[in-house]
Amino acid sequence: MTIPPELQNILSSDPKIMGGDICFTGTRIPVVMLLDNVAAGTSWEEFYDAYPGLTPEMVQPVLDRGNKQARKATGLEFVA
């Protein structure tokens, strides 16, 4: 999987780290952990307590990208 250009400063993939899973740069936290926690309804307080290496500044762009992609895939994107 390719990391989108706008997220390359936030996400990285290295075969030597977590088997090449896409992780938040500088951590061993796969982005899938964020997505799984959001889907499970985990509160932000619980999430950041569980993953203190992450900050809202790291997480929000990933969520924004996912939201944009989901809207596009379902035909729900906003037209300006």
PDB file of C-alpha atoms in Angstrom:
ATOM      1  CA  MET A   1       0.000   0.000   0.000  1.00  0.00           C
ATOM      2  CA  THR A   2       1.235   3.454  -0.870  1.00  0.00           C
ATOM      3  CA  ILE A   3       1.101   6.266   1.654  1.00  0.00           C
ATOM      4  CA  PRO A   4      -0.667   9.312   0.171  1.00  0.00           C
ATOM      5  CA  PRO A   5       1.691  12.286  -0.326  1.00  0.00           C
ATOM      6  CA  GLU A   6      -0.203  14.479   2.153  1.00  0.00           C
ATOM      7  CA  LEU A   7       0.354  11.876   4.905  1.00  0.00           C
ATOM      8  CA  GLN A   8       3.996  10.988   4.210  1.00  0.00           C
ATOM      9  CA  ASN A   9       5.212  13.229   7.034  1.00  0.00           C
ATOM     10  CA  ILE A  10       2.839  11.476   9.469  1.00  0.00           C
ATOM     11  CA  LEU A  11       2.863   7.837   8.321  1.00  0.00           C
ATOM     12  CA  SER A  12       5.693   5.515   7.306  1.00  0.00           C
ATOM     13  CA  SER A  13       6.293   1.910   6.374  1.00  0.00           C
ATOM     14  CA  ASP A  14       9.491  -0.043   6.909  1.00  0.00           C
ATOM     15  CA  PRO A  15       9.763  -3.816   6.435  1.00  0.00           C
ATOM     16  CA  LYS A  16      11.930  -3.925   9.573  1.00  0.00           C
ATOM     17  CA  ILE A  17       9.246  -2.260  11.725  1.00  0.00           C
ATOM     18  CA  MET A  18       5.974  -4.084  12.403  1.00  0.00           C
ATOM     19  CA  GLY A  19       6.480  -6.200   9.286  1.00  0.00           C
ATOM     20  CA  GLY A  20       6.059  -3.192   7.017  1.00  0.00           C
ATOM     21  CA  ASP A  21       2.624  -2.211   8.334  1.00  0.00           C
ATOM     22  CA  ILE A  22       1.870   1.478   7.880  1.00  0.00           C
ATOM     23  CA  CYS A  23       2.623   3.130  11.217  1.00  0.00           C
ATOM     24  CA  PHE A  24       2.652   6.612  12.598  1.00  0.00           C
ATOM     25  CA  THR A  25       6.156   7.946  11.955  1.00  0.00           C
ATOM     26  CA  GLY A  26       8.509   7.542  14.894  1.00  0.00           C
ATOM     27  CA  THR A  27       6.268   4.940  16.537  1.00  0.00           C
ATOM     28  CA  ARG A  28       5.442   1.267  16.275  1.00  0.00           C
ATOM     29  CA  ILE A  29       1.724   2.097  16.253  1.00  0.00           C
ATOM     30  CA  PRO A  30       0.001   0.859  13.091  1.00  0.00           C
ATOM     31  CA  VAL A  31      -2.596   3.202  11.622  1.00  0.00           C
ATOM     32  CA  VAL A  32      -5.054   0.284  11.748  1.00  0.00           C
ATOM     33  CA  MET A  33      -5.055   0.669  15.558  1.00  0.00           C
ATOM     34  CA  LEU A  34      -6.530   4.141  15.125  1.00  0.00           C
ATOM     35  CA  LEU A  35      -9.175   2.886  12.716  1.00  0.00           C
ATOM     36  CA  ASP A  36     -10.079  -0.081  14.930  1.00  0.00           C
ATOM     37  CA  ASN A  37     -10.441   2.165  17.974  1.00  0.00           C
ATOM     38  CA  VAL A  38     -12.605   4.675  16.119  1.00  0.00           C
ATOM     39  CA  ALA A  39     -14.821   1.849  14.833  1.00  0.00           C
ATOM     40  CA  ALA A  40     -15.095   0.435  18.368  1.00  0.00           C
ATOM     41  CA  GLY A  41     -16.232   3.799  19.749  1.00  0.00           C
ATOM     42  CA  THR A  42     -13.206   4.255  22.002  1.00  0.00           C
ATOM     43  CA  SER A  43     -13.182   7.700  23.575  1.00  0.00           C
ATOM     44  CA  TRP A  44     -10.374  10.050  22.591  1.00  0.00           C
ATOM     45  CA  GLU A  45      -9.219  10.159  26.213  1.00  0.00           C
ATOM     46  CA  GLU A  46      -8.910   6.358  26.306  1.00  0.00           C
ATOM     47  CA  PHE A  47      -7.247   6.288  22.903  1.00  0.00           C
ATOM     48  CA  TYR A  48      -4.553   8.831  23.759  1.00  0.00           C
ATOM     49  CA  ASP A  49      -4.005   7.170  27.152  1.00  0.00           C
ATOM     50  CA  ALA A  50      -3.444   3.838  25.373  1.00  0.00           C
ATOM     51  CA  TYR A  51      -1.189   5.377  22.696  1.00  0.00           C
ATOM     52  CA  PRO A  52       0.668   8.264  24.356  1.00  0.00           C
ATOM     53  CA  GLY A  53       3.061   8.474  21.388  1.00  0.00           C
ATOM     54  CA  LEU A  54       0.258   9.910  19.262  1.00  0.00           C
ATOM     55  CA  THR A  55      -1.096  13.435  19.231  1.00  0.00           C
ATOM     56  CA  PRO A  56      -4.224  14.972  17.718  1.00  0.00           C
ATOM     57  CA  GLU A  57      -1.957  16.671  15.161  1.00  0.00           C
ATOM     58  CA  MET A  58      -0.864  13.226  13.959  1.00  0.00           C
ATOM     59  CA  VAL A  59      -4.286  11.591  14.078  1.00  0.00           C
ATOM     60  CA  GLN A  60      -6.561  14.258  12.574  1.00  0.00           C
ATOM     61  CA  PRO A  61      -5.048  14.317   9.060  1.00  0.00           C
ATOM     62  CA  VAL A  62      -5.425  10.525   8.854  1.00  0.00           C
ATOM     63  CA  LEU A  63      -9.075  10.751   9.909  1.00  0.00           C
ATOM     64  CA  ASP A  64      -9.698  13.604   7.468  1.00  0.00           C
ATOM     65  CA  ARG A  65      -8.223  11.556   4.610  1.00  0.00           C
ATOM     66  CA  GLY A  66     -10.298   8.514   5.585  1.00  0.00           C
ATOM     67  CA  ASN A  67     -13.456  10.597   5.786  1.00  0.00           C
ATOM     68  CA  LYS A  68     -12.801  12.099   2.362  1.00  0.00           C
ATOM     69  CA  GLN A  69     -12.140   8.673   0.829  1.00  0.00           C
ATOM     70  CA  ALA A  70     -15.235   7.129   2.433  1.00  0.00           C
ATOM     71  CA  ARG A  71     -17.457   9.953   1.189  1.00  0.00           C
ATOM     72  CA  LYS A  72     -16.049   9.617  -2.315  1.00  0.00           C
ATOM     73  CA  ALA A  73     -16.504   5.822  -2.330  1.00  0.00           C
ATOM     74  CA  THR A  74     -20.128   6.087  -1.235  1.00  0.00           C
ATOM     75  CA  GLY A  75     -21.054   9.046  -3.435  1.00  0.00           C
ATOM     76  CA  LEU A  76     -21.532  11.307  -0.436  1.00  0.00           C
ATOM     77  CA  GLU A  77     -18.754  13.789  -1.129  1.00  0.00           C
ATOM     78  CA  PHE A  78     -19.686  17.443  -0.967  1.00  0.00           C
ATOM     79  CA  VAL A  79     -19.722  19.431  -4.176  1.00  0.00           C
ATOM     80  CA  ALA A  80     -18.712  23.063  -3.750  1.00  0.00           C
TER      81      ALA A  80
END
